[in-house]
mmCIF file of C-alpha atoms and ligand atoms in Angstrom:
data_model
loop_
_atom_site.group_PDB
_atom_site.id
_atom_site.type_symbol
_atom_site.label_atom_id
_atom_site.label_comp_id
_atom_site.label_asym_id
_atom_site.label_seq_id
_atom_site.Cartn_x
_atom_site.Cartn_y
_atom_site.Cartn_z
ATOM 1 C CA MET A 43 -0.016 0.010 -0.011
ATOM 2 C CA ASN A 44 1.414 3.355 -0.978
ATOM 3 C CA ASN A 45 -0.891 6.139 0.079
ATOM 4 C CA ALA A 46 -0.941 9.005 2.544
ATOM 5 C CA THR A 47 -3.398 7.547 5.060
ATOM 6 C CA PRO A 48 -2.335 4.044 6.081
ATOM 7 C CA ARG A 49 -5.127 1.871 7.476
ATOM 8 C CA THR A 50 -4.942 -0.221 10.597
ATOM 9 C CA PRO A 51 -6.573 -3.674 10.116
ATOM 10 C CA ILE A 52 -9.953 -4.049 11.791
ATOM 11 C CA THR A 53 -9.510 -5.608 15.269
ATOM 12 C CA PRO A 54 -11.826 -8.598 15.865
ATOM 13 C CA LEU A 55 -14.247 -7.589 18.664
ATOM 14 C CA ASN A 56 -14.382 -9.916 21.675
ATOM 15 C CA ALA A 57 -17.648 -10.368 23.537
ATOM 16 C CA PRO A 58 -17.257 -7.391 25.937
ATOM 17 C CA LEU A 59 -16.259 -4.995 23.189
ATOM 18 C CA THR A 60 -19.124 -6.263 21.015
ATOM 19 C CA ARG A 61 -21.512 -5.516 23.892
ATOM 20 C CA LEU A 62 -20.167 -1.973 24.251
ATOM 21 C CA PHE A 63 -20.464 -1.428 20.467
ATOM 22 C CA GLU A 64 -24.081 -2.625 20.569
ATOM 23 C CA ARG A 65 -24.773 -0.187 23.386
ATOM 24 C CA LEU A 66 -23.357 2.723 21.352
ATOM 25 C CA LEU A 67 -25.565 1.732 18.388
ATOM 26 C CA ALA A 68 -28.661 1.402 20.591
ATOM 27 C CA ASP A 69 -27.944 4.810 22.247
ATOM 28 C CA MET A 70 -27.886 6.613 18.878
ATOM 29 C CA ASP A 71 -31.676 6.775 18.937
ATOM 30 C CA HIS A 72 -32.006 8.043 22.460
ATOM 31 C CA ARG A 73 -31.382 11.515 23.752
ATOM 32 C CA GLU A 74 -30.629 9.991 27.147
ATOM 33 C CA SER A 75 -28.418 6.916 27.289
ATOM 34 C CA PRO A 76 -29.571 3.970 29.403
ATOM 35 C CA GLU A 77 -26.199 4.460 31.058
ATOM 36 C CA TRP A 78 -27.346 7.744 32.639
ATOM 37 C CA ASP A 79 -26.785 7.590 36.274
ATOM 38 C CA ALA A 80 -29.509 8.824 38.625
ATOM 39 C CA GLN A 81 -27.330 11.287 40.401
ATOM 40 C CA ASP A 82 -24.489 13.709 39.889
ATOM 41 C CA SER A 83 -21.803 13.411 42.521
ATOM 42 C CA ARG A 84 -19.198 15.381 44.502
ATOM 43 C CA LEU A 85 -15.428 15.124 45.031
ATOM 44 C CA ASP A 86 -13.204 16.802 47.614
ATOM 45 C CA PRO A 87 -10.675 18.915 45.632
ATOM 46 C CA ALA A 88 -8.052 18.038 48.233
ATOM 47 C CA VAL A 89 -7.525 14.708 46.407
ATOM 48 C CA TYR A 90 -5.530 16.675 43.848
ATOM 49 C CA CYS A 91 -3.304 18.689 46.129
ATOM 50 C CA ASP A 92 -2.792 16.885 49.500
ATOM 51 C CA PRO A 93 0.845 15.841 49.928
ATOM 52 C CA ALA A 94 -0.056 13.258 52.612
ATOM 53 C CA LEU A 95 -2.490 11.611 50.174
ATOM 54 C CA LEU A 96 0.160 11.430 47.474
ATOM 55 C CA GLU A 97 2.442 9.582 49.884
ATOM 56 C CA ARG A 98 -0.257 7.061 50.553
ATOM 57 C CA GLU A 99 -0.931 6.713 46.840
ATOM 58 C CA LYS A 100 2.757 5.970 46.259
ATOM 59 C CA ILE A 101 2.926 3.360 48.979
ATOM 60 C CA GLN A 102 -0.466 1.735 48.498
ATOM 61 C CA ILE A 103 -0.763 1.964 44.710
ATOM 62 C CA PHE A 104 2.311 3.006 42.707
ATOM 63 C CA ARG A 105 4.797 0.779 44.498
ATOM 64 C CA ARG A 106 2.491 -2.246 44.575
ATOM 65 C CA LEU A 107 0.778 -2.572 41.199
ATOM 66 C CA PRO A 108 2.403 -3.336 37.836
ATOM 67 C CA LEU A 109 2.916 -0.111 35.937
ATOM 68 C CA CYS A 110 3.420 0.158 32.146
ATOM 69 C CA LEU A 111 6.808 1.771 31.636
ATOM 70 C CA GLY A 112 7.038 1.634 27.833
ATOM 71 C CA HIS A 113 7.090 -0.593 24.752
ATOM 72 C CA ALA A 114 9.675 -3.259 23.983
ATOM 73 C CA ASP A 115 10.234 -1.702 20.563
ATOM 74 C CA GLN A 116 11.861 1.312 22.289
ATOM 75 C CA LEU A 117 14.744 -1.036 23.152
ATOM 76 C CA ARG A 118 14.805 -2.455 19.627
ATOM 77 C CA GLU A 119 18.437 -3.614 19.531
ATOM 78 C CA PRO A 120 20.351 -5.738 22.031
ATOM 79 C CA GLY A 121 22.482 -3.309 24.081
ATOM 80 C CA SER A 122 19.719 -0.647 24.236
ATOM 81 C CA VAL A 123 19.484 1.186 27.555
ATOM 82 C CA LEU A 124 16.963 3.788 28.681
ATOM 83 C CA ALA A 125 17.493 5.640 31.972
ATOM 84 C CA ARG A 126 14.396 7.187 33.536
ATOM 85 C CA ASP A 127 13.581 8.423 37.027
ATOM 86 C CA LEU A 128 10.030 7.437 38.051
ATOM 87 C CA LEU A 129 8.310 7.892 41.392
ATOM 88 C CA GLY A 130 11.645 8.901 42.900
ATOM 89 C CA LEU A 131 13.418 5.760 41.690
ATOM 90 C CA PRO A 132 16.290 5.988 39.203
ATOM 91 C CA LEU A 133 15.615 3.177 36.701
ATOM 92 C CA LEU A 134 17.355 1.506 33.866
ATOM 93 C CA LEU A 135 15.412 -0.353 31.155
ATOM 94 C CA THR A 136 17.794 -2.587 29.228
ATOM 95 C CA ARG A 137 17.826 -5.185 26.508
ATOM 96 C CA ASP A 138 20.721 -7.602 27.032
ATOM 97 C CA ARG A 139 22.689 -9.347 24.330
ATOM 98 C CA HIS A 140 20.303 -12.337 24.396
ATOM 99 C CA GLY A 141 17.363 -10.011 23.667
ATOM 100 C CA GLU A 142 15.865 -10.121 27.154
ATOM 101 C CA ILE A 143 14.495 -6.957 28.730
ATOM 102 C CA HIS A 144 15.328 -5.987 32.355
ATOM 103 C CA VAL A 145 14.203 -3.199 34.678
ATOM 104 C CA LEU A 146 17.051 -2.380 37.078
ATOM 105 C CA LEU A 147 17.772 0.280 39.664
ATOM 106 C CA ASN A 148 20.251 2.778 38.156
ATOM 107 C CA VAL A 149 22.295 2.685 41.382
ATOM 108 C CA CYS A 150 25.815 1.290 41.851
ATOM 109 C CA ARG A 151 26.099 -1.431 44.476
ATOM 110 C CA HIS A 152 29.479 -0.086 45.706
ATOM 111 C CA ARG A 153 28.625 3.300 47.206
ATOM 112 C CA GLY A 154 25.408 4.166 45.455
ATOM 113 C CA ALA A 155 26.311 6.390 42.521
ATOM 114 C CA ARG A 156 23.898 6.680 39.658
ATOM 115 C CA LEU A 157 25.368 4.755 36.750
ATOM 116 C CA ILE A 158 23.803 6.789 33.936
ATOM 117 C CA ALA A 159 23.112 10.435 34.605
ATOM 118 C CA GLY A 160 21.331 11.384 31.375
ATOM 119 C CA GLU A 161 17.647 10.577 31.322
ATOM 120 C CA GLY A 162 15.154 9.732 28.654
ATOM 121 C CA GLU A 163 17.346 8.890 25.667
ATOM 122 C CA VAL A 164 17.884 5.332 24.467
ATOM 123 C CA CYS A 165 21.638 4.664 24.193
ATOM 124 C CA ARG A 166 23.666 1.609 23.117
ATOM 125 C CA HIS A 167 26.021 0.023 25.636
ATOM 126 C CA GLN A 168 28.142 -3.129 25.803
ATOM 127 C CA GLY A 169 27.818 -2.948 29.561
ATOM 128 C CA LEU A 170 27.424 -0.405 32.353
ATOM 129 C CA SER A 171 30.330 1.296 34.087
ATOM 130 C CA CYS A 172 30.028 3.403 37.215
ATOM 131 C CA PRO A 173 31.642 6.849 36.799
ATOM 132 C CA TYR A 174 32.938 6.890 40.423
ATOM 133 C CA HIS A 175 35.261 3.838 40.791
ATOM 134 C CA ALA A 176 34.379 1.987 37.583
ATOM 135 C CA TRP A 177 32.593 -1.095 38.893
ATOM 136 C CA THR A 178 31.126 -2.621 35.711
ATOM 137 C CA TYR A 179 27.866 -4.462 35.171
ATOM 138 C CA GLU A 180 26.294 -6.606 32.475
ATOM 139 C CA LEU A 181 23.070 -5.378 30.884
ATOM 140 C CA ASN A 182 21.190 -8.012 32.906
ATOM 141 C CA GLY A 183 22.548 -6.333 36.065
ATOM 142 C CA ALA A 184 25.201 -8.861 36.966
ATOM 143 C CA LEU A 185 28.405 -7.390 38.391
ATOM 144 C CA ARG A 186 31.084 -7.996 35.754
ATOM 145 C CA GLY A 187 34.137 -6.688 37.540
ATOM 146 C CA VAL A 188 35.682 -4.266 40.040
ATOM 147 C CA PRO A 189 39.061 -2.552 39.855
ATOM 148 C CA LYS A 190 41.529 -3.881 42.433
ATOM 149 C CA PRO A 191 39.290 -6.709 43.734
ATOM 150 C CA GLU A 192 41.918 -7.580 46.388
ATOM 151 C CA THR A 193 40.765 -4.477 48.266
ATOM 152 C CA PHE A 194 37.382 -6.177 48.943
ATOM 153 C CA PRO A 195 38.571 -9.401 50.713
ATOM 154 C CA THR A 196 35.220 -10.155 52.426
ATOM 155 C CA LEU A 197 32.757 -9.049 49.795
ATOM 156 C CA ASP A 198 30.567 -11.546 47.816
ATOM 157 C CA LEU A 199 30.814 -9.857 44.453
ATOM 158 C CA ALA A 200 28.368 -12.355 42.923
ATOM 159 C CA ALA A 201 25.659 -10.982 45.207
ATOM 160 C CA ARG A 202 26.330 -7.359 44.157
ATOM 161 C CA GLY A 203 24.443 -7.229 40.924
ATOM 162 C CA LEU A 204 22.166 -4.219 40.278
ATOM 163 C CA ARG A 205 18.870 -4.465 42.068
ATOM 164 C CA ARG A 206 16.208 -5.792 39.792
ATOM 165 C CA LEU A 207 12.546 -4.905 39.770
ATOM 166 C CA PRO A 208 10.020 -7.603 38.947
ATOM 167 C CA SER A 209 9.198 -6.972 35.271
ATOM 168 C CA GLN A 210 7.497 -8.635 32.350
ATOM 169 C CA VAL A 211 6.903 -7.890 28.707
ATOM 170 C CA ARG A 212 3.296 -8.616 27.836
ATOM 171 C CA HIS A 213 1.491 -7.422 24.692
ATOM 172 C CA GLY A 214 4.763 -5.838 23.693
ATOM 173 C CA LEU A 215 4.558 -3.518 26.693
ATOM 174 C CA ILE A 216 7.094 -3.376 29.504
ATOM 175 C CA TRP A 217 5.508 -3.737 32.953
ATOM 176 C CA ALA A 218 7.312 -3.533 36.333
ATOM 177 C CA ILE A 219 6.511 -3.235 39.994
ATOM 178 C CA LEU A 220 8.541 -0.360 41.449
ATOM 179 C CA ASP A 221 9.547 -2.210 44.609
ATOM 180 C CA PRO A 222 12.759 -4.133 44.659
ATOM 181 C CA ALA A 223 11.487 -6.065 47.696
ATOM 182 C CA GLN A 224 8.896 -7.793 45.527
ATOM 183 C CA THR A 225 9.857 -10.750 43.346
ATOM 184 C CA ASP A 226 6.740 -11.734 41.398
ATOM 185 C CA ILE A 227 4.704 -9.987 38.781
ATOM 186 C CA ASP A 228 1.548 -11.310 37.109
ATOM 187 C CA VAL A 229 0.484 -8.803 34.470
ATOM 188 C CA ALA A 230 -2.235 -11.011 32.950
ATOM 189 C CA GLY A 231 -3.851 -11.491 36.401
ATOM 190 C CA PHE A 232 -3.557 -7.773 37.108
ATOM 191 C CA LEU A 233 -5.187 -6.794 33.762
ATOM 192 C CA GLY A 234 -8.027 -9.297 34.146
ATOM 193 C CA GLY A 235 -10.493 -8.829 31.318
ATOM 194 C CA ILE A 236 -8.393 -6.073 29.750
ATOM 195 C CA ASP A 237 -5.736 -8.700 28.982
ATOM 196 C CA GLU A 238 -8.000 -10.327 26.418
ATOM 197 C CA ASP A 239 -8.840 -6.928 24.877
ATOM 198 C CA LEU A 240 -5.170 -6.119 24.425
ATOM 199 C CA SER A 241 -4.406 -9.467 22.838
ATOM 200 C CA GLY A 242 -6.560 -8.408 19.870
ATOM 201 C CA PHE A 243 -4.446 -5.386 18.993
ATOM 202 C CA GLY A 244 -1.127 -7.011 18.086
ATOM 203 C CA PHE A 245 1.006 -4.544 20.089
ATOM 204 C CA GLU A 246 3.871 -7.066 20.017
ATOM 205 C CA THR A 247 4.603 -6.207 16.372
ATOM 206 C CA GLN A 248 3.857 -2.503 16.514
ATOM 207 C CA HIS A 249 6.370 0.246 15.990
ATOM 208 C CA VAL A 250 7.195 2.980 18.495
ATOM 209 C CA PHE A 251 6.930 5.987 16.204
ATOM 210 C CA ARG A 252 7.617 8.771 18.717
ATOM 211 C CA GLN A 253 7.848 9.271 22.487
ATOM 212 C CA HIS A 254 7.645 12.650 24.232
ATOM 213 C CA ALA A 255 8.228 12.858 27.976
ATOM 214 C CA ARG A 256 7.840 16.140 29.853
ATOM 215 C CA ARG A 257 7.036 17.547 33.268
ATOM 216 C CA ARG A 258 3.660 19.274 33.571
ATOM 217 C CA ALA A 259 2.157 21.083 36.531
ATOM 218 C CA THR A 260 -0.889 18.924 37.251
ATOM 219 C CA ASN A 261 -1.941 16.148 39.559
ATOM 220 C CA TRP A 262 -1.720 12.671 37.960
ATOM 221 C CA LYS A 263 -5.435 11.982 38.507
ATOM 222 C CA LEU A 264 -6.563 15.009 36.568
ATOM 223 C CA MET A 265 -5.216 13.494 33.345
ATOM 224 C CA MET A 266 -6.864 10.137 34.164
ATOM 225 C CA ASP A 267 -10.143 12.045 34.647
ATOM 226 C CA ALA A 268 -9.774 13.817 31.298
ATOM 227 C CA PHE A 269 -9.921 10.572 29.354
ATOM 228 C CA GLN A 270 -12.807 8.926 31.225
ATOM 229 C CA GLU A 271 -15.532 11.449 30.246
ATOM 230 C CA THR A 272 -16.840 12.830 26.967
ATOM 231 C CA TYR A 273 -18.548 15.949 28.346
ATOM 232 C CA HIS A 274 -15.595 18.167 27.434
ATOM 233 C CA ILE A 275 -14.921 16.942 23.866
ATOM 234 C CA LYS A 276 -17.240 19.311 22.030
ATOM 235 C CA ARG A 277 -16.058 22.220 24.203
ATOM 236 C CA LEU A 278 -12.369 22.003 25.171
ATOM 237 C CA HIS A 279 -11.467 20.200 21.927
ATOM 238 C CA ALA A 280 -13.416 22.530 19.621
ATOM 239 C CA PRO A 281 -10.187 23.592 17.817
ATOM 240 C CA THR A 282 -9.050 20.014 17.080
ATOM 241 C CA ILE A 283 -11.051 16.777 17.332
ATOM 242 C CA ALA A 284 -14.553 17.966 18.275
ATOM 243 C CA PRO A 285 -15.953 17.690 14.745
ATOM 244 C CA PHE A 286 -15.264 13.967 14.700
ATOM 245 C CA PHE A 287 -17.347 13.181 17.802
ATOM 246 C CA PRO A 288 -21.100 13.581 18.527
ATOM 247 C CA ASP A 289 -21.845 14.838 22.023
ATOM 248 C CA ARG A 290 -22.844 11.486 23.534
ATOM 249 C CA ASN A 291 -22.398 9.543 26.702
ATOM 250 C CA PRO A 292 -19.742 6.874 26.122
ATOM 251 C CA ALA A 293 -20.411 3.159 26.539
ATOM 252 C CA GLY A 294 -18.051 2.109 29.299
ATOM 253 C CA GLU A 295 -17.628 -0.290 32.147
ATOM 254 C CA GLY A 296 -15.294 -1.098 35.009
ATOM 255 C CA VAL A 297 -13.097 -4.173 34.592
ATOM 256 C CA GLY A 298 -11.641 -4.755 38.043
ATOM 257 C CA LEU A 299 -9.714 -1.561 38.761
ATOM 258 C CA HIS A 300 -9.543 -0.705 35.052
ATOM 259 C CA THR A 301 -12.062 0.781 32.606
ATOM 260 C CA ARG A 302 -12.892 0.197 28.972
ATOM 261 C CA ILE A 303 -14.717 3.104 27.334
ATOM 262 C CA LEU A 304 -16.051 3.293 23.807
ATOM 263 C CA VAL A 305 -16.848 6.747 22.407
ATOM 264 C CA ALA A 306 -19.005 7.201 19.319
ATOM 265 C CA ARG A 307 -17.372 8.858 16.294
ATOM 266 C CA ASP A 308 -19.332 10.745 13.607
ATOM 267 C CA ARG A 309 -19.104 7.633 11.364
ATOM 268 C CA LEU A 310 -20.978 5.374 13.807
ATOM 269 C CA PRO A 311 -24.240 5.400 11.740
ATOM 270 C CA GLU A 312 -22.306 3.636 8.914
ATOM 271 C CA ALA A 313 -21.873 0.615 11.226
ATOM 272 C CA ARG A 314 -25.615 0.053 11.249
ATOM 273 C CA THR A 315 -25.442 -1.060 7.649
ATOM 274 C CA LEU A 316 -22.550 -3.436 8.276
ATOM 275 C CA PRO A 317 -22.320 -6.903 9.790
ATOM 276 C CA PRO A 318 -20.634 -7.029 13.214
ATOM 277 C CA ALA A 319 -17.447 -8.365 11.635
ATOM 278 C CA GLN A 320 -17.075 -4.962 9.917
ATOM 279 C CA TRP A 321 -17.617 -2.865 13.057
ATOM 280 C CA ASP A 322 -14.439 -0.932 13.478
ATOM 281 C CA LEU A 323 -13.261 0.213 16.904
ATOM 282 C CA ARG A 324 -11.077 2.873 15.325
ATOM 283 C CA ARG A 325 -13.364 4.188 12.473
ATOM 284 C CA HIS A 326 -16.848 4.080 13.993
ATOM 285 C CA ALA A 327 -15.752 4.736 17.560
ATOM 286 C CA THR A 328 -12.712 5.467 19.699
ATOM 287 C CA LEU A 329 -11.805 2.946 22.319
ATOM 288 C CA THR A 330 -9.955 3.999 25.516
ATOM 289 C CA HIS A 331 -8.451 1.617 28.057
ATOM 290 C CA ALA A 332 -7.827 3.322 31.375
ATOM 291 C CA ILE A 333 -5.407 0.884 33.050
ATOM 292 C CA PHE A 334 -5.216 1.565 36.730
ATOM 293 C CA PRO A 335 -3.595 3.536 38.143
ATOM 294 C CA ASN A 336 -1.833 5.710 35.566
ATOM 295 C CA SER A 337 -1.953 4.359 31.992
ATOM 296 C CA LEU A 338 -4.217 5.268 29.129
ATOM 297 C CA LEU A 339 -4.424 3.625 25.732
ATOM 298 C CA ILE A 340 -6.320 5.604 23.058
ATOM 299 C CA TYR A 341 -6.980 3.861 19.749
ATOM 300 C CA HIS A 342 -6.892 6.507 16.997
ATOM 301 C CA PRO A 343 -7.938 5.650 13.415
ATOM 302 C CA ASP A 344 -4.482 4.391 12.355
ATOM 303 C CA ALA A 345 -2.239 4.680 15.426
ATOM 304 C CA THR A 346 -2.428 4.206 19.197
ATOM 305 C CA SER A 347 -1.376 6.566 21.988
ATOM 306 C CA HIS A 348 -0.120 5.332 25.299
ATOM 307 C CA MET A 349 0.068 7.871 28.107
ATOM 308 C CA GLY A 350 1.719 7.326 31.455
ATOM 309 C CA MET A 351 1.256 9.843 34.332
ATOM 310 C CA PHE A 352 4.000 9.523 36.939
ATOM 311 C CA PRO A 353 3.577 11.771 39.996
ATOM 312 C CA ILE A 354 6.528 13.895 41.101
ATOM 313 C CA SER A 355 4.569 15.959 43.634
ATOM 314 C CA PRO A 356 0.848 16.534 44.181
ATOM 315 C CA GLY A 357 0.951 19.269 41.505
ATOM 316 C CA GLU A 358 3.431 17.815 39.040
ATOM 317 C CA ILE A 359 3.796 14.794 36.808
ATOM 318 C CA LEU A 360 6.168 13.313 34.337
ATOM 319 C CA PHE A 361 3.876 12.890 31.347
ATOM 320 C CA VAL A 362 5.051 10.280 28.873
ATOM 321 C CA HIS A 363 3.223 10.008 25.590
ATOM 322 C CA THR A 364 4.145 7.285 23.105
ATOM 323 C CA LEU A 365 2.608 6.797 19.621
ATOM 324 C CA PHE A 366 2.549 3.255 18.283
ATOM 325 C CA THR A 367 1.957 2.672 14.545
ATOM 326 C CA PRO A 368 1.208 -0.701 12.936
ATOM 327 C CA HIS A 369 4.663 -0.724 11.339
ATOM 328 C CA ALA A 370 7.545 1.630 10.640
ATOM 329 C CA PRO A 371 6.750 4.197 7.938
ATOM 330 C CA ARG A 372 7.377 2.602 4.558
ATOM 331 C CA ASP A 373 7.782 5.791 2.541
ATOM 332 C CA GLU A 374 7.863 9.536 2.827
ATOM 333 C CA LYS A 375 4.101 9.889 2.651
ATOM 334 C CA GLU A 376 3.557 7.529 5.572
ATOM 335 C CA LEU A 377 6.273 9.308 7.541
ATOM 336 C CA ALA A 378 4.716 12.688 6.878
ATOM 337 C CA HIS A 379 1.251 11.412 7.693
ATOM 338 C CA TRP A 380 2.296 10.010 11.093
ATOM 339 C CA GLU A 381 4.407 13.136 11.815
ATOM 340 C CA ARG A 382 1.271 15.226 11.333
ATOM 341 C CA THR A 383 -0.777 12.843 13.430
ATOM 342 C CA PHE A 384 1.757 12.937 16.268
ATOM 343 C CA ALA A 385 2.053 16.755 16.205
ATOM 344 C CA MET A 386 -1.729 17.213 16.229
ATOM 345 C CA ILE A 387 -2.291 14.760 19.111
ATOM 346 C CA ASP A 388 0.823 15.432 21.160
ATOM 347 C CA GLU A 389 1.102 19.184 20.930
ATOM 348 C CA GLY A 390 -2.504 20.001 20.071
ATOM 349 C CA VAL A 391 -5.039 17.706 21.695
ATOM 350 C CA PHE A 392 -2.994 16.528 24.691
ATOM 351 C CA GLY A 393 -0.550 19.366 25.171
ATOM 352 C CA ALA A 394 -2.553 22.521 24.395
ATOM 353 C CA GLU A 395 -5.946 21.142 25.527
ATOM 354 C CA ASP A 396 -6.011 18.232 28.012
ATOM 355 C CA LEU A 397 -2.752 19.021 29.840
ATOM 356 C CA PHE A 398 -3.428 22.775 29.571
ATOM 357 C CA ILE A 399 -6.830 22.492 31.324
ATOM 358 C CA SER A 400 -5.470 20.005 33.872
ATOM 359 C CA GLU A 401 -2.873 22.638 34.824
ATOM 360 C CA GLN A 402 -5.573 25.296 35.046
ATOM 361 C CA ILE A 403 -7.623 23.004 37.332
ATOM 362 C CA GLN A 404 -4.561 22.368 39.516
ATOM 363 C CA LEU A 405 -4.268 26.139 40.113
ATOM 364 C CA GLY A 406 -8.032 26.221 40.755
ATOM 365 C CA VAL A 407 -8.243 23.412 43.257
ATOM 366 C CA ALA A 408 -5.312 24.790 45.230
ATOM 367 C CA SER A 409 -7.043 28.166 45.490
ATOM 368 C CA GLY A 410 -9.727 27.078 47.950
ATOM 369 C CA ALA A 411 -12.535 28.409 45.676
ATOM 370 C CA ASN A 412 -14.396 25.094 45.717
ATOM 371 C CA ASP A 413 -15.298 23.037 48.819
ATOM 372 C CA GLU A 414 -16.361 20.364 46.414
ATOM 373 C CA LEU A 415 -16.188 19.584 42.708
ATOM 374 C CA VAL A 416 -19.214 18.251 40.847
ATOM 375 C CA PHE A 417 -19.310 15.300 38.407
ATOM 376 C CA GLY A 418 -22.361 15.267 36.127
ATOM 377 C CA ARG A 419 -24.046 12.214 34.632
ATOM 378 C CA GLN A 420 -21.799 12.263 31.596
ATOM 379 C CA GLU A 421 -18.761 12.054 33.902
ATOM 380 C CA HIS A 422 -19.832 9.112 36.034
ATOM 381 C CA HIS A 423 -16.843 6.870 35.205
ATOM 382 C CA LEU A 424 -14.681 9.301 37.215
ATOM 383 C CA ARG A 425 -16.573 8.368 40.328
ATOM 384 C CA ARG A 426 -15.486 4.739 40.095
ATOM 385 C CA PHE A 427 -11.903 5.750 39.406
ATOM 386 C CA HIS A 428 -11.712 7.990 42.461
ATOM 387 C CA ALA A 429 -13.490 5.400 44.625
ATOM 388 C CA ASN A 430 -10.848 2.843 43.595
ATOM 389 C CA VAL A 431 -7.997 5.215 44.496
ATOM 390 C CA ALA A 432 -9.633 6.036 47.849
ATOM 391 C CA ALA A 433 -10.331 2.380 48.693
ATOM 392 C CA LEU A 434 -6.713 1.342 48.018
ATOM 393 C CA CYS A 435 -5.369 4.312 50.012
ATOM 394 C CA ARG A 436 -7.536 3.313 52.977
ATOM 395 C CA GLY A 437 -6.200 -0.282 52.900
ATOM 396 C CA PRO A 438 -3.666 -1.699 55.352
ATOM 397 C CA ASP A 439 -0.047 -0.690 55.004
HETATM 398 S S1 FES B 180 30.118 4.131 43.679
HETATM 399 FE FE1 FES B 180 30.113 2.998 41.823
HETATM 400 S S2 FES B 180 32.086 2.211 41.658
HETATM 401 FE FE2 FES B 180 32.119 3.267 43.552
HETATM 402 FE FE1 FE2 B 181 -9.751 15.490 26.210
#
C-alpha cells in the first residue's frame, strides 16, 4: 500500500467490546443513554493537592501494582539502555545481548552512585560502568568486575548485581513493580478482562513511532479524569477533534480496577449497515483503556497513543506520551502522515488542551474556591476511578 493515510486492520471484537459497540448503536436513537446515572456526585478537591495523600498513593498503589513503563520496541536492539527516574526511583530499562528486557535500579552497588546520569534517551552500551570507581555491570545487572578486587577481601561480588525490579513484557509492553523487595509480577492477572482486549491489537509487532516525555504542573489523577468522560470533547477540543465526535455519553464499564470506554465517532451510523465483523473500533468509535492507576491507551484511526502519568509531587507529573503505529513508515508519505498525526495529538489535543486544562484546574483546586467539585451524569466513570483510589489508600499498609 502506498498512500498518505495508512489503514490499521480491523480488530476482531471480543464479547465485551461487542456488547459496548451494541450499546453505542442502541444509544444513537435516544437523547438519554440507558447508562445515565440517577445522580451527579461530589469530590473533595483536596484529592488533587494533598501531599499526605500522594504519599499514601505511592505506598499503597504506585509501589504495589504493575505499571506500564514503555514498549519493547523502544529497546529495539540488544544493548539498548533507557534511563528514567520514576516515582523517585532511578531506573534502567535494558535489553541484554540475548534479547531479554530488564528493569534495574540505576544505582551502583558499591557506594550508590547513579550509573547513567542522562535521562530519557535510548543509548547503546556493551555494559554499564560506574563513573565513580568503575565497577562494571552486564546489561542483565550482573556485576562484571571491580578494579583492584583484592581491596574487597570479604565481599561476595556475585551478590552485588544491580537491584532488579520484577518486570514482564506482555502485549509488547514493559511492565514492572517499582519495589525491589517484591519478586513476582503477574500482568495477565492484574489486567483481568483487559488482557484479552489487548491481545486483539497486536501490540507485540507495533512500531514505536515517537515518544515525548515532559514535566507538567498537574496532579496525575486530573489526566486520568480527562480521558474517562466525553462531556468536554465538544467544548475543550473545539479547535481540534470535536468535529469527529457527537456529544454523547460513552459506553463504558469497570473491569476490576480498570475501565474500557467506547466513544461514538461521527461515522458510527455507517456501522448500522454493516455486519458485526465490519464494526471498526477505530473508524466508527474510539476505544480507551484506562489501566489503573496511571496508564491510558487511546485507539486512533491508524495509530495508538499510550500515556503514562508519573507523579513527582501533588501538583506535578512526568507525562510520557508514546505513539505506536502498525509498522515503521514505509515511505515519505507515511512518515509525513504520522508526523502530522503525532504533532496534532501530542502538541495540540494533549498538550494545548487536556494538559493545559489540567494545569488550570490544579491552580483552581489549590485556590480554595471550591469546597467540592461536581461530576455530572456524563462524567460518572470518574466516580468509580476515584473510589478505587480512595479504597486502596484506605487499605492496610
Ligand atoms: S560508587 Fe560506583 S564504583 Fe564506587
Ligand atoms: Fe480530552
